[in-house]
mmCIF file of C-alpha atoms in Angstrom:
data_model
loop_
_atom_site.group_PDB
_atom_site.id
_atom_site.type_symbol
_atom_site.label_atom_id
_atom_site.label_comp_id
_atom_site.label_asym_id
_atom_site.label_seq_id
_atom_site.Cartn_x
_atom_site.Cartn_y
_atom_site.Cartn_z
ATOM 1 C CA MET A 1 47.535 -30.807 153.134
ATOM 2 C CA LYS A 2 51.091 -31.182 153.674
ATOM 3 C CA LEU A 3 53.090 -34.280 152.465
ATOM 4 C CA ILE A 4 54.114 -35.305 155.851
ATOM 5 C CA THR A 5 50.322 -36.003 156.013
ATOM 6 C CA HIS A 6 50.402 -37.694 152.714
ATOM 7 C CA ASN A 7 52.826 -40.117 154.163
ATOM 8 C CA MET A 8 50.686 -41.174 156.871
ATOM 9 C CA LEU A 9 47.490 -41.624 155.033
ATOM 10 C CA THR A 10 46.321 -45.128 153.400
ATOM 11 C CA SER A 11 43.219 -46.355 152.065
ATOM 12 C CA LYS A 12 42.973 -49.825 154.119
ATOM 13 C CA CYS A 13 40.418 -48.964 155.650
ATOM 14 C CA MET A 14 38.505 -50.184 152.002
ATOM 15 C CA LYS A 15 36.797 -53.433 151.771
ATOM 16 C CA GLY A 16 39.085 -55.434 149.599
ATOM 17 C CA VAL A 17 42.265 -53.307 149.863
ATOM 18 C CA THR A 18 45.344 -54.898 151.631
ATOM 19 C CA VAL A 19 48.060 -52.194 151.736
ATOM 20 C CA GLY A 20 46.379 -48.933 149.922
ATOM 21 C CA TYR A 21 49.805 -47.197 150.112
ATOM 22 C CA PRO A 22 50.922 -44.580 148.964
ATOM 23 C CA LEU A 23 48.179 -43.152 147.750
ATOM 24 C CA LYS A 24 48.850 -41.547 144.606
ATOM 25 C CA ILE A 25 48.749 -37.674 144.102
ATOM 26 C CA GLN A 26 46.684 -35.940 141.362
ATOM 27 C CA ALA A 27 47.107 -32.110 142.029
ATOM 28 C CA VAL A 28 45.638 -29.371 140.876
ATOM 29 C CA ASP A 29 46.374 -26.434 142.805
ATOM 30 C CA VAL A 30 49.589 -26.600 145.103
ATOM 31 C CA LYS A 31 50.957 -23.835 147.146
ATOM 32 C CA THR A 32 53.841 -23.077 149.461
ATOM 33 C CA SER A 33 53.556 -21.440 153.153
ATOM 34 C CA GLU A 34 56.355 -20.307 155.154
ATOM 35 C CA VAL A 35 56.399 -22.327 158.384
ATOM 36 C CA GLU A 36 59.386 -21.767 160.889
ATOM 37 C CA PHE A 37 62.042 -24.015 160.729
ATOM 38 C CA ASN A 38 62.920 -26.159 164.009
ATOM 39 C CA PRO A 39 65.989 -28.367 163.121
ATOM 40 C CA GLU A 40 65.092 -30.384 166.366
ATOM 41 C CA PHE A 41 61.604 -30.840 164.907
ATOM 42 C CA ILE A 42 62.639 -32.112 161.490
ATOM 43 C CA SER A 43 65.489 -34.398 162.782
ATOM 44 C CA ARG A 44 62.916 -36.403 164.911
ATOM 45 C CA LEU A 45 60.168 -36.347 162.562
ATOM 46 C CA ILE A 46 62.551 -37.899 159.462
ATOM 47 C CA PRO A 47 62.539 -41.506 160.828
ATOM 48 C CA LYS A 48 58.993 -41.152 161.026
ATOM 49 C CA VAL A 49 58.819 -40.700 157.504
ATOM 50 C CA ASP A 50 58.938 -43.511 154.547
ATOM 51 C CA TRP A 51 61.684 -41.305 153.003
ATOM 52 C CA ASN A 52 61.055 -42.944 149.295
ATOM 53 C CA VAL A 53 57.274 -42.206 149.532
ATOM 54 C CA LEU A 54 57.685 -38.646 150.088
ATOM 55 C CA CYS A 55 60.409 -38.310 147.287
ATOM 56 C CA GLY A 56 57.900 -39.901 144.492
ATOM 57 C CA ALA A 57 54.842 -37.641 146.081
ATOM 58 C CA ALA A 58 57.012 -34.452 146.038
ATOM 59 C CA GLU A 59 58.470 -35.858 142.381
ATOM 60 C CA SER A 60 54.603 -36.141 141.115
ATOM 61 C CA ILE A 61 53.287 -32.679 141.578
ATOM 62 C CA GLY A 62 56.824 -31.367 140.642
ATOM 63 C CA HIS A 63 58.451 -30.390 143.677
ATOM 64 C CA LEU A 64 61.158 -32.420 144.562
ATOM 65 C CA ASP A 65 63.722 -29.674 143.524
ATOM 66 C CA ASP A 66 67.058 -30.679 145.247
ATOM 67 C CA LEU A 67 65.752 -32.742 147.863
ATOM 68 C CA PRO A 68 68.204 -36.103 148.034
ATOM 69 C CA LYS A 69 66.420 -39.399 147.016
ATOM 70 C CA GLU A 70 68.209 -41.193 149.750
ATOM 71 C CA LEU A 71 68.604 -40.010 153.348
ATOM 72 C CA VAL A 72 72.000 -38.753 154.010
ATOM 73 C CA GLU A 73 74.374 -39.885 156.933
ATOM 74 C CA ASN A 74 74.168 -38.048 160.285
ATOM 75 C CA TYR A 75 71.040 -35.706 158.645
ATOM 76 C CA GLU A 76 70.445 -34.155 162.354
ATOM 77 C CA SER A 77 73.905 -32.407 161.940
ATOM 78 C CA ASP A 78 73.159 -31.175 158.454
ATOM 79 C CA VAL A 79 71.078 -27.983 158.538
ATOM 80 C CA GLU A 80 71.157 -27.612 154.584
ATOM 81 C CA PHE A 81 69.655 -31.012 154.228
ATOM 82 C CA LEU A 82 67.249 -30.653 157.365
ATOM 83 C CA LYS A 83 65.932 -27.352 155.456
ATOM 84 C CA LYS A 84 65.282 -29.077 152.167
ATOM 85 C CA ALA A 85 63.114 -31.804 154.123
ATOM 86 C CA HIS A 86 61.413 -29.162 156.381
ATOM 87 C CA ARG A 87 60.378 -27.602 153.034
ATOM 88 C CA VAL A 88 58.919 -30.741 151.202
ATOM 89 C CA LEU A 89 57.639 -31.735 154.900
ATOM 90 C CA LEU A 90 56.185 -28.708 155.720
ATOM 91 C CA GLU A 91 55.766 -26.148 153.529
ATOM 92 C CA ILE A 92 54.346 -27.794 150.299
ATOM 93 C CA ASP A 93 50.454 -27.291 150.442
ATOM 94 C CA ILE A 94 48.323 -29.348 148.047
ATOM 95 C CA VAL A 95 45.274 -26.925 148.195
ATOM 96 C CA ASN A 96 42.915 -29.388 145.506
ATOM 97 C CA GLY A 97 43.378 -32.540 143.881
ATOM 98 C CA GLU A 98 42.667 -35.893 144.551
ATOM 99 C CA LEU A 99 44.326 -38.824 146.353
ATOM 100 C CA ILE A 100 43.589 -41.855 144.610
ATOM 101 C CA CYS A 101 43.802 -45.567 146.058
ATOM 102 C CA PRO A 102 46.711 -47.620 144.442
ATOM 103 C CA GLU A 103 44.550 -50.398 144.241
ATOM 104 C CA THR A 104 40.909 -49.670 143.790
ATOM 105 C CA GLY A 105 41.116 -46.484 141.958
ATOM 106 C CA ARG A 106 38.830 -44.728 144.560
ATOM 107 C CA LYS A 107 39.735 -40.954 144.289
ATOM 108 C CA PHE A 108 39.485 -39.100 147.864
ATOM 109 C CA PRO A 109 38.771 -35.164 147.245
ATOM 110 C CA ILE A 110 41.167 -32.518 148.369
ATOM 111 C CA ASN A 111 39.472 -29.398 148.369
ATOM 112 C CA ASN A 112 40.789 -26.378 150.396
ATOM 113 C CA GLY A 113 43.911 -28.019 151.694
ATOM 114 C CA ILE A 114 41.734 -30.771 153.199
ATOM 115 C CA PRO A 115 41.348 -34.747 152.124
ATOM 116 C CA ASN A 116 38.364 -36.029 152.872
ATOM 117 C CA MET A 117 39.206 -39.849 153.572
ATOM 118 C CA LEU A 118 35.528 -40.756 154.718
ATOM 119 C CA LEU A 119 34.141 -43.915 153.134
ATOM 120 C CA ASN A 120 30.349 -44.803 152.170
ATOM 121 C CA GLU A 121 28.905 -47.657 154.169
ATOM 122 C CA ASP A 122 29.236 -49.859 151.158
ATOM 123 C CA GLU A 123 32.811 -49.396 150.891
ATOM 124 C CA VAL A 124 33.901 -50.672 154.543
ATOM 125 C CA MET B 1 57.902 -24.328 184.657
ATOM 126 C CA TRP B 2 58.506 -24.043 180.540
ATOM 127 C CA PRO B 3 58.498 -20.936 178.156
ATOM 128 C CA CYS B 4 54.799 -20.630 177.341
ATOM 129 C CA MET B 5 52.709 -17.559 176.292
ATOM 130 C CA LYS B 6 50.804 -15.801 178.826
ATOM 131 C CA LEU B 7 47.303 -17.385 179.772
ATOM 132 C CA ARG B 8 45.890 -13.816 179.427
ATOM 133 C CA HIS B 9 46.711 -13.942 175.256
ATOM 134 C CA LEU B 10 46.309 -17.020 175.040
ATOM 135 C CA GLU B 11 42.421 -16.960 176.153
ATOM 136 C CA GLU B 12 42.183 -13.372 173.744
ATOM 137 C CA LEU B 13 43.324 -15.411 170.825
ATOM 138 C CA LEU B 14 41.123 -18.276 171.563
ATOM 139 C CA GLN B 15 37.869 -15.836 172.162
ATOM 140 C CA GLN B 16 38.144 -14.412 168.514
ATOM 141 C CA ILE B 17 37.758 -18.057 166.975
ATOM 142 C CA ASP B 18 34.193 -18.526 166.038
ATOM 143 C CA GLY B 19 31.915 -21.853 166.794
ATOM 144 C CA PHE B 20 29.448 -24.174 165.448
ATOM 145 C CA ASP B 21 26.928 -22.384 163.428
ATOM 146 C CA ASN B 22 24.574 -25.337 163.629
ATOM 147 C CA PRO B 23 25.519 -27.806 165.633
ATOM 148 C CA LYS B 24 24.826 -31.429 165.152
ATOM 149 C CA LEU B 25 23.471 -33.563 168.265
ATOM 150 C CA LEU B 26 24.688 -36.602 167.159
ATOM 151 C CA LEU B 27 28.045 -35.685 167.268
ATOM 152 C CA GLU B 28 27.565 -33.594 170.730
ATOM 153 C CA GLN B 29 29.081 -30.601 169.159
ATOM 154 C CA TYR B 30 30.201 -28.513 171.738
ATOM 155 C CA VAL B 31 32.549 -25.444 171.642
ATOM 156 C CA THR B 32 35.413 -25.938 174.339
ATOM 157 C CA PRO B 33 34.999 -22.708 176.299
ATOM 158 C CA SER B 34 37.857 -20.221 175.577
ATOM 159 C CA HIS B 35 38.687 -19.815 179.374
ATOM 160 C CA LEU B 36 38.750 -23.872 179.800
ATOM 161 C CA ALA B 37 40.591 -24.220 176.771
ATOM 162 C CA SER B 38 43.299 -21.812 177.134
ATOM 163 C CA HIS B 39 43.830 -23.013 181.078
ATOM 164 C CA MET B 40 44.368 -26.370 179.557
ATOM 165 C CA LEU B 41 46.680 -25.337 176.935
ATOM 166 C CA HIS B 42 48.822 -23.406 179.055
ATOM 167 C CA THR B 43 49.042 -26.221 181.730
ATOM 168 C CA ILE B 44 49.875 -28.425 178.809
ATOM 169 C CA GLN B 45 52.628 -26.240 177.707
ATOM 170 C CA ALA B 46 54.072 -24.403 180.904
ATOM 171 C CA HIS B 47 54.138 -27.271 183.263
ATOM 172 C CA TYR B 48 55.189 -30.539 181.061
ATOM 173 C CA GLY B 49 56.488 -28.404 177.664
ATOM 174 C CA ASP B 50 54.432 -30.627 175.563
ATOM 175 C CA ILE B 51 53.674 -28.331 172.860
ATOM 176 C CA ASP B 52 56.251 -26.346 171.814
ATOM 177 C CA SER B 53 57.952 -28.342 168.841
ATOM 178 C CA LYS B 54 55.820 -31.228 169.279
ATOM 179 C CA LEU B 55 54.016 -33.272 166.655
ATOM 180 C CA ILE B 56 50.210 -33.031 167.875
ATOM 181 C CA ALA B 57 47.075 -34.775 167.151
ATOM 182 C CA ASP B 58 43.805 -33.522 167.896
ATOM 183 C CA LEU B 59 40.854 -35.518 167.880
ATOM 184 C CA GLY B 60 37.378 -34.492 166.882
ATOM 185 C CA SER B 61 39.111 -30.858 166.233
ATOM 186 C CA GLY B 62 35.638 -29.308 165.642
ATOM 187 C CA CYS B 63 36.157 -25.758 164.891
ATOM 188 C CA GLY B 64 39.945 -25.871 165.481
ATOM 189 C CA GLY B 65 39.804 -24.219 169.417
ATOM 190 C CA LEU B 66 42.288 -26.468 170.835
ATOM 191 C CA THR B 67 44.162 -26.745 167.334
ATOM 192 C CA LEU B 68 44.721 -23.187 166.974
ATOM 193 C CA GLY B 69 45.685 -22.784 170.769
ATOM 194 C CA THR B 70 48.069 -25.414 170.527
ATOM 195 C CA ALA B 71 49.638 -23.814 167.083
ATOM 196 C CA ALA B 72 49.785 -20.405 169.041
ATOM 197 C CA LEU B 73 51.798 -22.074 171.824
ATOM 198 C CA ASN B 74 54.742 -23.022 169.159
ATOM 199 C CA ALA B 75 53.477 -26.516 168.273
ATOM 200 C CA GLY B 76 55.816 -28.176 164.984
ATOM 201 C CA LEU B 77 52.770 -29.299 163.696
ATOM 202 C CA VAL B 78 49.309 -29.999 165.074
ATOM 203 C CA ILE B 79 47.138 -32.193 162.796
ATOM 204 C CA GLY B 80 43.344 -32.050 163.500
ATOM 205 C CA PHE B 81 41.297 -34.921 162.782
ATOM 206 C CA GLU B 82 37.529 -34.290 162.257
ATOM 207 C CA ILE B 83 34.430 -36.082 160.760
ATOM 208 C CA ASP B 84 32.209 -33.230 160.038
ATOM 209 C CA ALA B 85 32.142 -30.848 156.998
ATOM 210 C CA ASN B 86 30.944 -27.739 158.200
ATOM 211 C CA ALA B 87 32.465 -27.668 161.337
ATOM 212 C CA ILE B 88 35.756 -27.678 159.537
ATOM 213 C CA GLN B 89 34.814 -25.542 156.999
ATOM 214 C CA ILE B 90 34.349 -22.923 159.926
ATOM 215 C CA CYS B 91 38.138 -24.008 161.482
ATOM 216 C CA GLN B 92 39.097 -23.562 157.943
ATOM 217 C CA ASN B 93 37.867 -19.970 158.499
ATOM 218 C CA ASN B 94 39.343 -19.890 161.890
ATOM 219 C CA ILE B 95 43.039 -20.954 160.477
ATOM 220 C CA ASN B 96 42.945 -18.321 157.552
ATOM 221 C CA ASP B 97 41.919 -15.472 160.155
ATOM 222 C CA GLN B 98 44.727 -16.455 162.379
ATOM 223 C CA GLU B 99 46.961 -17.144 159.763
ATOM 224 C CA PHE B 100 48.953 -20.379 161.272
ATOM 225 C CA SER B 101 51.038 -22.291 158.753
ATOM 226 C CA ASN B 102 51.774 -25.037 161.552
ATOM 227 C CA ILE B 103 48.249 -26.608 160.865
ATOM 228 C CA ASP B 104 47.026 -29.704 159.103
ATOM 229 C CA ILE B 105 43.436 -31.120 158.769
ATOM 230 C CA VAL B 106 42.274 -34.521 157.764
ATOM 231 C CA GLN B 107 38.564 -35.434 157.726
ATOM 232 C CA CYS B 108 37.937 -38.542 158.308
ATOM 233 C CA ASP B 109 36.234 -41.220 160.961
ATOM 234 C CA ILE B 110 38.198 -41.367 164.280
ATOM 235 C CA THR B 111 35.926 -44.212 165.197
ATOM 236 C CA SER B 112 36.450 -46.406 162.258
ATOM 237 C CA ASN B 113 38.334 -49.650 162.891
ATOM 238 C CA SER B 114 41.152 -48.822 160.572
ATOM 239 C CA PHE B 115 41.822 -44.944 161.969
ATOM 240 C CA VAL B 116 45.106 -45.592 163.311
ATOM 241 C CA SER B 117 46.645 -47.639 160.516
ATOM 242 C CA ARG B 118 50.187 -45.484 160.038
ATOM 243 C CA TRP B 119 49.274 -43.037 162.356
ATOM 244 C CA PHE B 120 50.404 -45.436 165.072
ATOM 245 C CA LYS B 121 52.830 -44.028 167.802
ATOM 246 C CA MET B 122 53.242 -40.949 165.330
ATOM 247 C CA PHE B 123 52.519 -37.983 167.867
ATOM 248 C CA ASP B 124 54.487 -37.050 170.805
ATOM 249 C CA THR B 125 51.303 -35.823 172.363
ATOM 250 C CA VAL B 126 47.957 -36.180 171.819
ATOM 251 C CA ILE B 127 45.209 -33.592 172.596
ATOM 252 C CA MET B 128 41.437 -33.826 172.958
ATOM 253 C CA ASN B 129 37.954 -32.732 174.273
ATOM 254 C CA PRO B 130 35.979 -36.181 172.765
ATOM 255 C CA PRO B 131 32.407 -36.356 173.139
ATOM 256 C CA PHE B 132 31.288 -37.045 176.351
ATOM 257 C CA GLY B 133 29.627 -40.019 175.272
ATOM 258 C CA THR B 134 26.145 -39.227 176.445
ATOM 259 C CA LYS B 135 23.540 -39.014 174.323
ATOM 260 C CA HIS B 136 23.070 -41.355 171.470
ATOM 261 C CA ASN B 137 26.747 -42.580 171.139
ATOM 262 C CA ALA B 138 27.346 -44.184 174.644
ATOM 263 C CA GLY B 139 31.271 -45.275 174.958
ATOM 264 C CA ILE B 140 32.320 -42.957 172.003
ATOM 265 C CA ASP B 141 34.481 -40.826 174.670
ATOM 266 C CA MET B 142 36.524 -44.392 175.522
ATOM 267 C CA ASP B 143 36.631 -45.025 171.622
ATOM 268 C CA PHE B 144 38.593 -41.568 171.033
ATOM 269 C CA LEU B 145 40.523 -42.244 174.378
ATOM 270 C CA LYS B 146 41.560 -45.886 172.971
ATOM 271 C CA LYS B 147 42.819 -44.371 169.278
ATOM 272 C CA GLY B 148 44.890 -41.148 171.393
ATOM 273 C CA PHE B 149 46.631 -44.262 173.283
ATOM 274 C CA ALA B 150 47.609 -45.816 169.730
ATOM 275 C CA LEU B 151 48.203 -42.880 168.067
ATOM 276 C CA SER B 152 50.750 -40.877 171.066
ATOM 277 C CA ASN B 153 54.482 -41.910 171.964
ATOM 278 C CA ASN B 154 54.283 -40.048 175.027
ATOM 279 C CA VAL B 155 51.418 -38.376 176.366
ATOM 280 C CA ILE B 156 47.722 -37.710 175.716
ATOM 281 C CA TYR B 157 45.284 -35.174 177.596
ATOM 282 C CA SER B 158 41.703 -35.155 177.887
ATOM 283 C CA LEU B 159 38.634 -34.030 179.243
ATOM 284 C CA HIS B 160 36.005 -36.207 180.594
ATOM 285 C CA LYS B 161 33.128 -36.293 182.790
ATOM 286 C CA SER B 162 33.912 -36.535 186.547
ATOM 287 C CA SER B 163 31.230 -38.824 187.247
ATOM 288 C CA THR B 164 32.795 -41.368 184.836
ATOM 289 C CA ARG B 165 36.569 -40.881 186.815
ATOM 290 C CA ALA B 166 36.487 -44.308 188.008
ATOM 291 C CA HIS B 167 36.065 -45.815 184.667
ATOM 292 C CA VAL B 168 38.276 -43.597 183.105
ATOM 293 C CA LEU B 169 40.915 -44.783 185.460
ATOM 294 C CA LYS B 170 39.970 -48.433 185.296
ATOM 295 C CA PHE B 171 40.119 -47.946 181.605
ATOM 296 C CA ALA B 172 43.934 -46.820 181.363
ATOM 297 C CA LYS B 173 45.000 -48.881 183.974
ATOM 298 C CA ALA B 174 43.371 -51.969 181.505
ATOM 299 C CA ASN B 175 45.521 -50.413 178.820
ATOM 300 C CA ASP B 176 48.754 -50.124 180.438
ATOM 301 C CA VAL B 177 48.378 -46.443 180.798
ATOM 302 C CA LYS B 178 49.448 -44.071 183.534
ATOM 303 C CA ALA B 179 46.423 -41.661 184.441
ATOM 304 C CA GLU B 180 46.113 -38.500 186.541
ATOM 305 C CA VAL B 181 43.714 -36.071 186.946
ATOM 306 C CA LEU B 182 45.256 -32.562 186.734
ATOM 307 C CA ALA B 183 42.295 -30.664 187.599
ATOM 308 C CA GLN B 184 38.658 -30.962 188.055
ATOM 309 C CA LEU B 185 36.739 -28.203 185.789
ATOM 310 C CA ARG B 186 33.375 -26.523 185.432
ATOM 311 C CA TYR B 187 32.350 -26.681 181.934
ATOM 312 C CA ASP B 188 29.769 -24.284 181.260
ATOM 313 C CA LEU B 189 27.352 -25.645 178.729
ATOM 314 C CA PRO B 190 25.624 -23.250 177.056
ATOM 315 C CA THR B 191 21.791 -24.058 175.619
ATOM 316 C CA THR B 192 23.020 -25.434 172.254
ATOM 317 C CA TYR B 193 20.212 -27.603 171.778
ATOM 318 C CA LYS B 194 16.597 -27.316 172.275
ATOM 319 C CA PHE B 195 16.282 -30.112 174.880
ATOM 320 C CA HIS B 196 18.171 -27.778 177.452
ATOM 321 C CA LYS B 197 15.881 -26.254 179.564
ATOM 322 C CA LYS B 198 17.951 -23.846 181.447
ATOM 323 C CA ASP B 199 20.141 -21.370 179.705
ATOM 324 C CA SER B 200 23.488 -22.953 180.836
ATOM 325 C CA VAL B 201 24.313 -26.377 182.327
ATOM 326 C CA ASP B 202 27.187 -26.448 184.485
ATOM 327 C CA ILE B 203 29.316 -30.121 184.443
ATOM 328 C CA GLU B 204 31.973 -31.348 186.254
ATOM 329 C CA VAL B 205 34.631 -32.724 183.792
ATOM 330 C CA ASP B 206 38.121 -34.088 184.662
ATOM 331 C CA PHE B 207 41.363 -32.668 183.060
ATOM 332 C CA PHE B 208 43.173 -35.770 182.344
ATOM 333 C CA ARG B 209 46.912 -36.242 181.899
ATOM 334 C CA PHE B 210 47.568 -40.188 180.381
ATOM 335 C CA GLN B 211 51.029 -41.443 179.790
ATOM 336 C CA VAL B 212 51.628 -44.365 177.559
ATOM 337 C CA SER B 213 54.291 -46.789 178.600
ATOM 338 C CA LYS B 214 57.896 -46.276 176.616
ATOM 339 C CA ASN B 215 58.431 -49.931 175.807
ATOM 340 C CA PRO B 216 55.285 -51.932 174.850
#
């Protein structure tokens, strides 16, 4: 699971949960896989992302590295910044672990890179 | 015309993808035939440029045929949404075999009311070969389509039985979405299930392109 995906997932679907965001990450196994760098694509992706949540997620799994915690101005033309954003959004892959609902503590397993967001009938 | 991998190469790639080993009737699990999938994806990229460098969702990604084809056509990132663990397992093997890194898969229920949530208008392009809604899940095709409309900030490509064309067009109009039938295709369903009496059944399907309103 990439951090761009984590940035979008919530547990709001659960009974009694009001925000369900951001989900905490308990990572057991994290890998980095190379993805082709496409500055135009990353530039269009950034405004859709909750930057604070992205930084928090990266930090919590020890992969924030040199990513600025504030969005820089005119990032579209800042290739160095876009490369850092690219790495954190697309190249970090949580292979095994758990996502945890911030309100209920309900755990969603991540196995082989795939988060399982399915709920039991009595949780909906 | 937009730059695009040769149709023949795309079809060869999709032919290498494994399908369901134990398809579930309730989920209407049929593999999109490689011939059909490759034509569909080639059209989406070569004629409209809606794959290369785009953020793409595949709803009901199954064993990953459309997902992998989209990744091969240089999607910025494709996220596949699928409910079934067995299909995901096969999909994952397919992804590993082909060594794509521009793919993420999420296991979830697309028909759930809260599915859209933060994914709202996130994607440039949504592709799907939804369940046709013919067996025990009538209406699921329209449910998938509605979720596709919500997820996309631009276009949705989908397959629907030609016999439901008028219904699909009406549904799109009611949702303020422009709909166009790009082609009518013959979907050769091999006898996946025991109730199929012949070796294969041809059904007519429409290949749709939907454009959501830019200023909803």
